[in-house]
Tab-separated table of C-alpha atoms (C1' of nucleotides) in Angstrom:
chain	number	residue	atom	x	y	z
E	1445	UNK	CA	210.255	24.865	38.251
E	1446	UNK	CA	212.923	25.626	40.964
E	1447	UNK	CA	215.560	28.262	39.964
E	1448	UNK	CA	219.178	28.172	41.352
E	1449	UNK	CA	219.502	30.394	44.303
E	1450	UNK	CA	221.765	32.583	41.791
E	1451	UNK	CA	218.814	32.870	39.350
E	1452	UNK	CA	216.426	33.881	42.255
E	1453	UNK	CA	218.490	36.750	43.408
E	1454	UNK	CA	218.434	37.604	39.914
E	1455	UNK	CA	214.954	37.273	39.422
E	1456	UNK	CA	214.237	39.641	43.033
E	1457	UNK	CA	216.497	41.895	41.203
E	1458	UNK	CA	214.609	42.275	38.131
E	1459	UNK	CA	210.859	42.352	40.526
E	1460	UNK	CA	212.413	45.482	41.947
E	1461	UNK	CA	213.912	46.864	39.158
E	1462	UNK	CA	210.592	46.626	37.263
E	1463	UNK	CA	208.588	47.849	40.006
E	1464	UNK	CA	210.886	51.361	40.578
E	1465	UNK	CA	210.182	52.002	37.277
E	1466	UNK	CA	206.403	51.483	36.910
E	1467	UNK	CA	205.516	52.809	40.455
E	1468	UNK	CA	206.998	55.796	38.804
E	1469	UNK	CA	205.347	55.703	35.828
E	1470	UNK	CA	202.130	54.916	36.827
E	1471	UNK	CA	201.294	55.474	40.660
E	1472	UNK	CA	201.944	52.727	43.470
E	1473	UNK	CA	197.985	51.904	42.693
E	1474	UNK	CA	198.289	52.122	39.035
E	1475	UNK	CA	200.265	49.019	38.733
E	1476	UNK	CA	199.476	45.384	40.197
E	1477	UNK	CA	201.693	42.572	41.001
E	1478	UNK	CA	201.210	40.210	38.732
E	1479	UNK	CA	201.551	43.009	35.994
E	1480	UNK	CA	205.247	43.608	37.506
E	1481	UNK	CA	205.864	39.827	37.324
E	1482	UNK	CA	204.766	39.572	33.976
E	1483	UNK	CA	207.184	42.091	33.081
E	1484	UNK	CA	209.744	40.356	34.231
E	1485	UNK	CA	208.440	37.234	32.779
E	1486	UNK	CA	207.037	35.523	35.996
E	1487	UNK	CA	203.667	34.241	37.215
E	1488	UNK	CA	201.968	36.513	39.990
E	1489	UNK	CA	202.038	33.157	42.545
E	1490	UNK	CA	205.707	33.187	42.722
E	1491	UNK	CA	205.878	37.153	43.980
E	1492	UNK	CA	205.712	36.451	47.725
E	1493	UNK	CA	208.810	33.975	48.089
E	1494	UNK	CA	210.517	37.270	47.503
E	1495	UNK	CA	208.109	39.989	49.142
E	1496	UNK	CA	205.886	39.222	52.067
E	1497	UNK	CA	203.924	41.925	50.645
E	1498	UNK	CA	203.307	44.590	47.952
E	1499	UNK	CA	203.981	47.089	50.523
E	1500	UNK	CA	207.261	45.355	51.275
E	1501	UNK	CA	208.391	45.477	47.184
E	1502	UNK	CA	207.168	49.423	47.287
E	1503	UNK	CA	209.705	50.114	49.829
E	1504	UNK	CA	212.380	48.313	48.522
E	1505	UNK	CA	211.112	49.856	45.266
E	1506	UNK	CA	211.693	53.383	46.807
E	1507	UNK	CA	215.007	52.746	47.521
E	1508	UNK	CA	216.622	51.466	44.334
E	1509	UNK	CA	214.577	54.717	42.844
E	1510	UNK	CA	216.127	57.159	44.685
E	1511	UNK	CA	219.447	54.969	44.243
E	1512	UNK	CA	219.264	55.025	41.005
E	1513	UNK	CA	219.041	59.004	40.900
E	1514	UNK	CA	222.285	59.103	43.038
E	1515	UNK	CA	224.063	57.573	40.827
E	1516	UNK	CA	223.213	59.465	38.275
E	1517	UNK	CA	223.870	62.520	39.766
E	1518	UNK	CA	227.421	61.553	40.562
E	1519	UNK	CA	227.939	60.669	36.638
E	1520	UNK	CA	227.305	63.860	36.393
E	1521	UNK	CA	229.446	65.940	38.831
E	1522	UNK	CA	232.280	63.763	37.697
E	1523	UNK	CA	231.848	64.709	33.723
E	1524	UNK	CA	231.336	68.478	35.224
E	1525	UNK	CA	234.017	70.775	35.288
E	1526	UNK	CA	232.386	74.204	36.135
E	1527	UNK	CA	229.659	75.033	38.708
E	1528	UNK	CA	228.161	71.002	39.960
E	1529	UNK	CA	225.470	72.232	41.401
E	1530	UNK	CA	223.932	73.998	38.675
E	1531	UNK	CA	224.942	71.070	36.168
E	1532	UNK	CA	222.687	69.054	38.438
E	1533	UNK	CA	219.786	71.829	38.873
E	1534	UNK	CA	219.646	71.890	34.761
E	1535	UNK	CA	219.726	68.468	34.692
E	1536	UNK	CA	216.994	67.962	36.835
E	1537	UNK	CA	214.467	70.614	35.569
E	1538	UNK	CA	214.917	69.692	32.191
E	1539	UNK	CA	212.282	68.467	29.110
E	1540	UNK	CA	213.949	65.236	29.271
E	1541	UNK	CA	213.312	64.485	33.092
E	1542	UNK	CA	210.343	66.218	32.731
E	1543	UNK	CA	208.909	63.449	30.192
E	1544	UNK	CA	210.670	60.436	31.906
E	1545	UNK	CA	208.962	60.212	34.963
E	1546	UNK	CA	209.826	56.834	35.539
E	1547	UNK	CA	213.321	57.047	35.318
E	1548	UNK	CA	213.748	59.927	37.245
E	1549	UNK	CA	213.147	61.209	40.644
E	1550	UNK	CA	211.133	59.534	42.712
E	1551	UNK	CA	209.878	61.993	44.923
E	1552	UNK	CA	209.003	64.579	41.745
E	1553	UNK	CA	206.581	61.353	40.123
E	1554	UNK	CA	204.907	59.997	43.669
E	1555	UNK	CA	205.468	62.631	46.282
E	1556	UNK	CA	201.949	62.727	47.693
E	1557	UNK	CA	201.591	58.954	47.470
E	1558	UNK	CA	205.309	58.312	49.357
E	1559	UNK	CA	203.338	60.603	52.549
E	1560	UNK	CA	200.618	58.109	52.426
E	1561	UNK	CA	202.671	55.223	52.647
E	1562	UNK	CA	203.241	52.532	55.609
E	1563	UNK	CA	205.656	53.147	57.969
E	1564	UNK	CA	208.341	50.747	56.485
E	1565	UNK	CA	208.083	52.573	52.587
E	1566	UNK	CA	208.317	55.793	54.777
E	1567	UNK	CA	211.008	55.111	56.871
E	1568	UNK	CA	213.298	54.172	53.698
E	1569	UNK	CA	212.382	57.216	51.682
E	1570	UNK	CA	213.449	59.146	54.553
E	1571	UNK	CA	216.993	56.893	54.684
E	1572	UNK	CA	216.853	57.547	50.794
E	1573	UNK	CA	215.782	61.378	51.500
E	1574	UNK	CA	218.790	62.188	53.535
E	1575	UNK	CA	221.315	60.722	50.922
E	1576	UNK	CA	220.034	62.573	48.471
E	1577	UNK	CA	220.495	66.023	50.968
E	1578	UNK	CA	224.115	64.463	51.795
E	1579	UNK	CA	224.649	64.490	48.353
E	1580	UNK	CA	224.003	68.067	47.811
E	1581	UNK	CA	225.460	69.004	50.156
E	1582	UNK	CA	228.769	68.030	48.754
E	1583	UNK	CA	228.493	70.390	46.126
E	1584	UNK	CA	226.609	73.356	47.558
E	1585	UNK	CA	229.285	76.647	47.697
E	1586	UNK	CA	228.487	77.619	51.081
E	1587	UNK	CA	231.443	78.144	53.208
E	1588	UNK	CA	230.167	76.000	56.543
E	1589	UNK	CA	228.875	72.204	56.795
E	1590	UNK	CA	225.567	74.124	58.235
E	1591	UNK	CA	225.208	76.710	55.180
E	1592	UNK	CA	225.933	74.213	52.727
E	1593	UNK	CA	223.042	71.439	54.227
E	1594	UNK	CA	220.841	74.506	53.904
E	1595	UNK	CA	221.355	75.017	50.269
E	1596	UNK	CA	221.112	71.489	49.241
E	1597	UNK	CA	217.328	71.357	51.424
E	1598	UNK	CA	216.072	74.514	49.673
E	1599	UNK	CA	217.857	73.362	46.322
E	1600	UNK	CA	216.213	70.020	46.338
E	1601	UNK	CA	213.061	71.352	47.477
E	1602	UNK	CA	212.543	73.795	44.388
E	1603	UNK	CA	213.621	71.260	42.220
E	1604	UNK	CA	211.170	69.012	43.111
E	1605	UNK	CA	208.722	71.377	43.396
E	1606	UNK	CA	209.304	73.169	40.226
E	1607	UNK	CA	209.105	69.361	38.417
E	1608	UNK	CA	205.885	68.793	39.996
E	1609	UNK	CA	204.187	72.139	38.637
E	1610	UNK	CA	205.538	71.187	35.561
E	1611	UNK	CA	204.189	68.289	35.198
E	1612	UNK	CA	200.905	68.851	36.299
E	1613	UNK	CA	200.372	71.756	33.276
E	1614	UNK	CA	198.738	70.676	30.083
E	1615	UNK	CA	199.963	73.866	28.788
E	1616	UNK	CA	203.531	72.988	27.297
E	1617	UNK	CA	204.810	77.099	27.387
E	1618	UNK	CA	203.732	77.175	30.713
E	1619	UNK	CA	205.558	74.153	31.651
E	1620	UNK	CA	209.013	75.199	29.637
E	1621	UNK	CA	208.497	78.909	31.621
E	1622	UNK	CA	207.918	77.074	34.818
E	1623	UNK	CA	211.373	74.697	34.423
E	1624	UNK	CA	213.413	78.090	33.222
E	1625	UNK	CA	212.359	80.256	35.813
E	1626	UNK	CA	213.013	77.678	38.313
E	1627	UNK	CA	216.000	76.606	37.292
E	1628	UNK	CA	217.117	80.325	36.562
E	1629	UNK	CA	216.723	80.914	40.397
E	1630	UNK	CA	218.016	78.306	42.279
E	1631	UNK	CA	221.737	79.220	41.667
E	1632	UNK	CA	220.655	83.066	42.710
E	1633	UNK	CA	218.913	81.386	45.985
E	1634	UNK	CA	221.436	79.219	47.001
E	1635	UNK	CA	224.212	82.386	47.023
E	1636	UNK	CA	221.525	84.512	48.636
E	1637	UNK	CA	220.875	81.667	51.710
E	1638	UNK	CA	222.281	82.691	54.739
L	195	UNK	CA	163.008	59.672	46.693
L	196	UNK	CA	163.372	62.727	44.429
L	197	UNK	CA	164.272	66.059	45.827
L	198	UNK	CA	164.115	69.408	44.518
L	199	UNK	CA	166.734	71.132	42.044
L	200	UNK	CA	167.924	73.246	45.098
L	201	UNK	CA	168.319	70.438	47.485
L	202	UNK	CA	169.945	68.576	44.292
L	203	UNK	CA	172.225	71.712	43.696
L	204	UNK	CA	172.979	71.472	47.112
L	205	UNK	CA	173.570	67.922	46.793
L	206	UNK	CA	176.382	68.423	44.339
L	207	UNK	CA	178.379	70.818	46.276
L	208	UNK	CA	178.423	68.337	49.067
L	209	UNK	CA	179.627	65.601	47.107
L	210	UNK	CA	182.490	67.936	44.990
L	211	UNK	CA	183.291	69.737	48.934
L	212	UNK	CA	183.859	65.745	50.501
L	213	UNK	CA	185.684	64.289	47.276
L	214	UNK	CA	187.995	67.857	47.323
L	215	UNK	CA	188.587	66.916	50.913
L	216	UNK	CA	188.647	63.135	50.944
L	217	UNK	CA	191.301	62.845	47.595
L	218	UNK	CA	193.469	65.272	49.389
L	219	UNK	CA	193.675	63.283	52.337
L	220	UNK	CA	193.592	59.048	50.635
L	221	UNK	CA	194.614	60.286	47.142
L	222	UNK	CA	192.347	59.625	44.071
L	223	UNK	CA	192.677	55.707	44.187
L	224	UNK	CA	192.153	55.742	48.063
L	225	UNK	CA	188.660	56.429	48.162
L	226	UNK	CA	185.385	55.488	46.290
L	227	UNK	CA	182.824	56.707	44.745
L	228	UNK	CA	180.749	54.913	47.139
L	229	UNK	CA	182.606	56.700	50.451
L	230	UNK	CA	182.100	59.741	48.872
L	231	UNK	CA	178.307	59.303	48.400
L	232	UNK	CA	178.296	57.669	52.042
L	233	UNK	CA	180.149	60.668	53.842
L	234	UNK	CA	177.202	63.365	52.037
L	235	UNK	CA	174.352	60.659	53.123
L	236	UNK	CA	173.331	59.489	50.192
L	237	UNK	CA	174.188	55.816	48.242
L	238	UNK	CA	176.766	55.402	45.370
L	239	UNK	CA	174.043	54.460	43.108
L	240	UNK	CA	172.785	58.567	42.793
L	241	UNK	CA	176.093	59.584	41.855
L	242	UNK	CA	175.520	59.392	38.033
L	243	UNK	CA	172.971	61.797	38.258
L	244	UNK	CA	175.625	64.072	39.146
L	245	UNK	CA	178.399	63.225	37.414
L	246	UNK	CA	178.940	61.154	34.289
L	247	UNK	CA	182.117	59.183	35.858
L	248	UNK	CA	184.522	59.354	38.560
L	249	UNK	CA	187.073	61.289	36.275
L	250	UNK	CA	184.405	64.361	36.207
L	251	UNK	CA	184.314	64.149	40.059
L	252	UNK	CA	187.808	64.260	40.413
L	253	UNK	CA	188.122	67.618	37.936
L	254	UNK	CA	185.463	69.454	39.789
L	255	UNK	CA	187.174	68.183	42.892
L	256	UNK	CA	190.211	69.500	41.820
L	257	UNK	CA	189.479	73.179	41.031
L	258	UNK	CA	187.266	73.543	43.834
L	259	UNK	CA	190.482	72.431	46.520
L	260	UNK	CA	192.354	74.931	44.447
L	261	UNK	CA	189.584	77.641	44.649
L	262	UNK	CA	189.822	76.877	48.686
L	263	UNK	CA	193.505	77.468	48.719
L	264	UNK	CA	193.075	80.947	46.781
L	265	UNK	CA	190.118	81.624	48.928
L	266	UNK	CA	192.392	80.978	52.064
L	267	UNK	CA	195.456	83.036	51.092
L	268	UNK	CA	192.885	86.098	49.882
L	269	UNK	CA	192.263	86.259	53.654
L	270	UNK	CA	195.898	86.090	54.711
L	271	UNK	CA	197.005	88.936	52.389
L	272	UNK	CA	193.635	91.230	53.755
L	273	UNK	CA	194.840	90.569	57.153
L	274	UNK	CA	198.333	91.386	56.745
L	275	UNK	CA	199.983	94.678	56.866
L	276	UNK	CA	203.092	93.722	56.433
L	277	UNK	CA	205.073	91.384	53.934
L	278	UNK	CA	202.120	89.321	52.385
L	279	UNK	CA	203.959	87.387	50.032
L	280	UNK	CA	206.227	86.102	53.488
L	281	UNK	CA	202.659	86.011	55.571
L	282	UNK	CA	201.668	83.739	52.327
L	283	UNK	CA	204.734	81.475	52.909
L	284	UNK	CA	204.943	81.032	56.579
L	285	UNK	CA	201.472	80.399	56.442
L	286	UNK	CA	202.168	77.327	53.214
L	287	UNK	CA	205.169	76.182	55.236
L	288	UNK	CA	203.704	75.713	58.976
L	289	UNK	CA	203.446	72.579	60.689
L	290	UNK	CA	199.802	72.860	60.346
L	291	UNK	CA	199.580	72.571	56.730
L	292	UNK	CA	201.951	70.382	57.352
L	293	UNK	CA	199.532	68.075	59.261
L	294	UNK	CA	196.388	69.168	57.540
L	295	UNK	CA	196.804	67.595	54.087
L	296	UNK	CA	193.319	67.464	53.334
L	297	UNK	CA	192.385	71.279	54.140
L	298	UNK	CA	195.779	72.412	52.052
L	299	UNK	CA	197.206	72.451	48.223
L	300	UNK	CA	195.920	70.269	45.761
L	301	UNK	CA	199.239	69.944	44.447
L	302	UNK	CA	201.453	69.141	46.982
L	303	UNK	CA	198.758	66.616	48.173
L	304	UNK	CA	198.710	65.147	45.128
L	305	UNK	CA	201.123	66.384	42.547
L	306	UNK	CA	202.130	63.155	41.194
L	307	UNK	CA	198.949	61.611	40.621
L	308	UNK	CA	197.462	65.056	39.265
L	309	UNK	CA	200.384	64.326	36.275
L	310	UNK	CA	198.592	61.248	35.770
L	311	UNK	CA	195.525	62.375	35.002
L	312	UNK	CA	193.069	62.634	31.766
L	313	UNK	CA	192.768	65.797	30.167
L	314	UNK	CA	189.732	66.539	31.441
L	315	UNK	CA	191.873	66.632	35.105
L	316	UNK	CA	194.888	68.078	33.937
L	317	UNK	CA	193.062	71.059	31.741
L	318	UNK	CA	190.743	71.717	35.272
L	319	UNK	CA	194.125	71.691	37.057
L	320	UNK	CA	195.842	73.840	34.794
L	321	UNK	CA	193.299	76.630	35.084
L	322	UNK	CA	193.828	76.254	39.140
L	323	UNK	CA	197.845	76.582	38.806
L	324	UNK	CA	197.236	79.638	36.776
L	325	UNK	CA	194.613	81.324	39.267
L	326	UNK	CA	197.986	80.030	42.048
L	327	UNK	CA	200.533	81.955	39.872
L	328	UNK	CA	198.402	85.123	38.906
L	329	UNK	CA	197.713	85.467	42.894
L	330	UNK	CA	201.438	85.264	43.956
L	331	UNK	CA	202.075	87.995	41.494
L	332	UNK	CA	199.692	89.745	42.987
L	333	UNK	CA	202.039	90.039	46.101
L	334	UNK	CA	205.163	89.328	44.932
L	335	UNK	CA	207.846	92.646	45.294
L	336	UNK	CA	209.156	92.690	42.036
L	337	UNK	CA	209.421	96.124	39.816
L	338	UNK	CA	207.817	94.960	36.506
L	339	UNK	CA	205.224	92.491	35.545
L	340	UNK	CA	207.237	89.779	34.787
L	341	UNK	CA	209.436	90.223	36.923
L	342	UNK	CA	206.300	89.520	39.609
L	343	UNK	CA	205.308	86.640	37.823
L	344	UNK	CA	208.828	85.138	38.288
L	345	UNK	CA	209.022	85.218	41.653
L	346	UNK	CA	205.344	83.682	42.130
L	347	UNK	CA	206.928	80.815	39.574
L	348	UNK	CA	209.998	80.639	42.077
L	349	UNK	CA	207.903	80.802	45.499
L	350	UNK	CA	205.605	78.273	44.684
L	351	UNK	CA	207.547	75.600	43.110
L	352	UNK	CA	209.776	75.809	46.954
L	353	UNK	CA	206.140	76.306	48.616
L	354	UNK	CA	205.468	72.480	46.885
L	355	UNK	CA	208.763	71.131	47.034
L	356	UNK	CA	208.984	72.006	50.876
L	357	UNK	CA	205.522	70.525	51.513
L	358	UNK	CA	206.549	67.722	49.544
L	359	UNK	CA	209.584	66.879	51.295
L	360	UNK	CA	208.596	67.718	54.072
L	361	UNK	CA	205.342	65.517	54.163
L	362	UNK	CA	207.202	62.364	53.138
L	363	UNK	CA	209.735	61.888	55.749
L	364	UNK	CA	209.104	59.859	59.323
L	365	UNK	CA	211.980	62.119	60.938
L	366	UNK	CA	210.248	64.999	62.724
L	367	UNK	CA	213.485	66.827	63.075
L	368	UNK	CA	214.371	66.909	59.536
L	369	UNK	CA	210.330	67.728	58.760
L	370	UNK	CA	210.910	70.993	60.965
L	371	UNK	CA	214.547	71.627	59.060
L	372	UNK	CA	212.821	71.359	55.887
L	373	UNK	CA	209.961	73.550	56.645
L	374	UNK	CA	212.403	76.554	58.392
L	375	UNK	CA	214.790	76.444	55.565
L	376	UNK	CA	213.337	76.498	52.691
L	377	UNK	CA	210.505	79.226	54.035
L	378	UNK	CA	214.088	81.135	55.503
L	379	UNK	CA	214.989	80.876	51.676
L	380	UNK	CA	212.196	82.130	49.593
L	381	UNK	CA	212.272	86.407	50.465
L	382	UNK	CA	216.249	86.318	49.450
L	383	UNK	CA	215.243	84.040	46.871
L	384	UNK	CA	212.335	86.622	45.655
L	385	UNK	CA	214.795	89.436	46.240
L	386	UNK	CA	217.601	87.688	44.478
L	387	UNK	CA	215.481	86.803	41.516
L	388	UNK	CA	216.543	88.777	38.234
R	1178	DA	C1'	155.415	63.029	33.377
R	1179	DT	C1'	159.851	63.604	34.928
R	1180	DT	C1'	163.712	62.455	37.581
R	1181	DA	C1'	166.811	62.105	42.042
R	1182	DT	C1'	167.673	58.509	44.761
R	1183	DC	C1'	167.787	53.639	46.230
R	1184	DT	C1'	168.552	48.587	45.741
R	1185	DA	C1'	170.882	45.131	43.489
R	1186	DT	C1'	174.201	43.460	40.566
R	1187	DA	C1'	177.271	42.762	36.438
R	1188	DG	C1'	181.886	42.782	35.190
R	1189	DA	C1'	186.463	43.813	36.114
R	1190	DT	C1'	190.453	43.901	39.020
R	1191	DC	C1'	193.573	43.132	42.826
R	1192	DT	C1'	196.065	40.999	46.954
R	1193	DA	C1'	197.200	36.965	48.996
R	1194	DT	C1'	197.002	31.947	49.618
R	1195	DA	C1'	196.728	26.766	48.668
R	1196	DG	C1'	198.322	22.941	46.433
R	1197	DA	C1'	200.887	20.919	42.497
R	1198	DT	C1'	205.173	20.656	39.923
R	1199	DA	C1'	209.883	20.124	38.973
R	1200	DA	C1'	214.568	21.599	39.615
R	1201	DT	C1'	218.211	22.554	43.137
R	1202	DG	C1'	221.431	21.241	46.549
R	1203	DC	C1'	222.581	18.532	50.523
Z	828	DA	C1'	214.343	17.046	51.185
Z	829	DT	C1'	213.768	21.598	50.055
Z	830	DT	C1'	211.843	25.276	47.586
Z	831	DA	C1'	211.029	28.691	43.419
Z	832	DT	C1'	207.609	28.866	40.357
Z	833	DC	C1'	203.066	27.836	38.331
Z	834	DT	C1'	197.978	27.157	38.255
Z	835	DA	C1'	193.822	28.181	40.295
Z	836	DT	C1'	191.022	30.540	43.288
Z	837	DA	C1'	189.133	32.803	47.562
Z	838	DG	C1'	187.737	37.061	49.220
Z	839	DA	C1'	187.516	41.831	48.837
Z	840	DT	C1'	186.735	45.998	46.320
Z	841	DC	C1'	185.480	49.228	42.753
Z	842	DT	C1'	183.096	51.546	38.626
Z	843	DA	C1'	179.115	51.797	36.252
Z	844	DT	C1'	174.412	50.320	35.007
Z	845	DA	C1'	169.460	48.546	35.299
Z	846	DG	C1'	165.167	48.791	37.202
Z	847	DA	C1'	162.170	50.209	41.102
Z	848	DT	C1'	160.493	53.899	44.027
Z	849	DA	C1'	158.602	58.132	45.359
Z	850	DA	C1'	158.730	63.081	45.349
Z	851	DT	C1'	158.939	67.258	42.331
Z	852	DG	C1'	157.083	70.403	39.107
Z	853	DC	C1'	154.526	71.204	34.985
DNA sequence: ATTATCTATAGATCTATAGATAATGC
DNA sequence: ATTATCTATAGATCTATAGATAATGC
């Protein structure tokens, strides 16, 4: 029953893979881990040759998440010719994030959950965190390395608080006014940040 | 072991004011039924009495941390003379909010596992965000109605997203950036917003 | 008589481990 | 020989219910 050690990276690939996306989708409680190896078509016994413990594949979990949201994010400032940061803005506050939690940003679908993590899951969304700032940074307008860091902070922050509120509504006009208005003001914010 | 309807009454606001508090602080998953019951004095077995299941606890939890929040910023805004919607942000982005999850908003304790939740939740929730909303525009500066309402929409999905981000990093630098910026932000934002 | 609470427990679920199995890789 | 996976299970925990108890309120 012994894989080759090609297979098993494989197979820790897949574990985390499948584990970013349920986490999101259903809460690091929602989901156990022998319903993450059975997704990937292993038995639960097997999980801790790879992960010394569940905490351990939640933090490596967090970081593939927010990974993953990188990259798409630079897909899409390289198909963008106009204003990046806005591209990115609509992007994120739109229906189709909004009702794919679990392949979208993972501080939007867990936030309060990531603040009650241990110290190792926090430690790498806060590596994750500052990428995704960095990021922003690269295609905020401001004019200095400070102004710009200061529009990708309050950027990000409406965007993932404007996701959240979404979300949370069971009212679906109040969630599309919620995503429009937000998404309406960030570009207004971000000149108006000094 | 009975007790009367106004010591039951009473009973029931203890349990709905320790699960508001406790699900802020552990999340929904982090604590039982059985804590809950423990921290008011009594045993998990009474709860039913009370409540039909867990789910109904955490609704009436729910609004009432909302109704906390609203009762909170009410006495901000009477004490302020001067810019209450600012006094309503400094106070939202402070280090002691910051620190005081369980004492603070529902949703940026919680935001992603309120998006997870039945109806029931997510109906009792949406009733909260509009009381949230209706408040801001209450304060906000803007000329017309709507106009109000749009910045409350804007203030409070950065209000969130700043807790948010704030909460879930383990630098305590970057927690202070995050919490100056984006409360810096949100008056040009509000002005900005057309 | 009614019922709020208590005691006890059924039934389900979850993390982590122990020992067996069988394929890899020296 | 080593080890990735499987089978089985220990130990803990949680929601919800059943039946007993004792105080309320008609």
């Amino acid at each position: 029953m012994k894989v080759s050690k090609e297979t098993m990276a494989e197979h820790q690939g897949q574990i985390v893979a499948a584990a970013a996306k349920s986490f999101r989708e259903r809460g690091f409680d929602g989901i156990s881990v022998a319903d993450i190896m059975n997704e990937v078509g292993l038995t639960h016994g097997g999980f801790y040759r790879h992960f010394s413990s569940k905490d351990d594949l939640v933090a490596a979990a967090s970081l593939r998440a927010i990974s993953e949201t990188i990259a798409k994010w630079r897909r899409i400032v390289d198909e963008t010719p106009g204003d990046r940061l806005e591209a990115l803005v609509n992007s994120y506050l739109s229906l189709r994030h909004h009702d794919r939690p679990e392949t979208g940003c993972l501080v939007a679908a867990l936030g309060g959950e990531l603040s009650r993590q241990s110290c190792t899951v926090k430690e790498a969304v806060t590596k994750g965190q500052r990428e995704l700032i960095d990021f922003l940074s690269g295609v905020a307008p401001g004019k200095t390395k400070a102004l710009r860091r200061k529009q990708a902070i309050v950027a990000l922050a409406s965007m993932v608080g404007g996701m959240t509120l979404a979300r949370i509504t069971s009212d679906s006009e109040l969630c599309l006014e919620i995503l429009s208005d937000v998404a309406g003001a960030i570009p207004n914010s971000v000149r108006a940040t000094v």
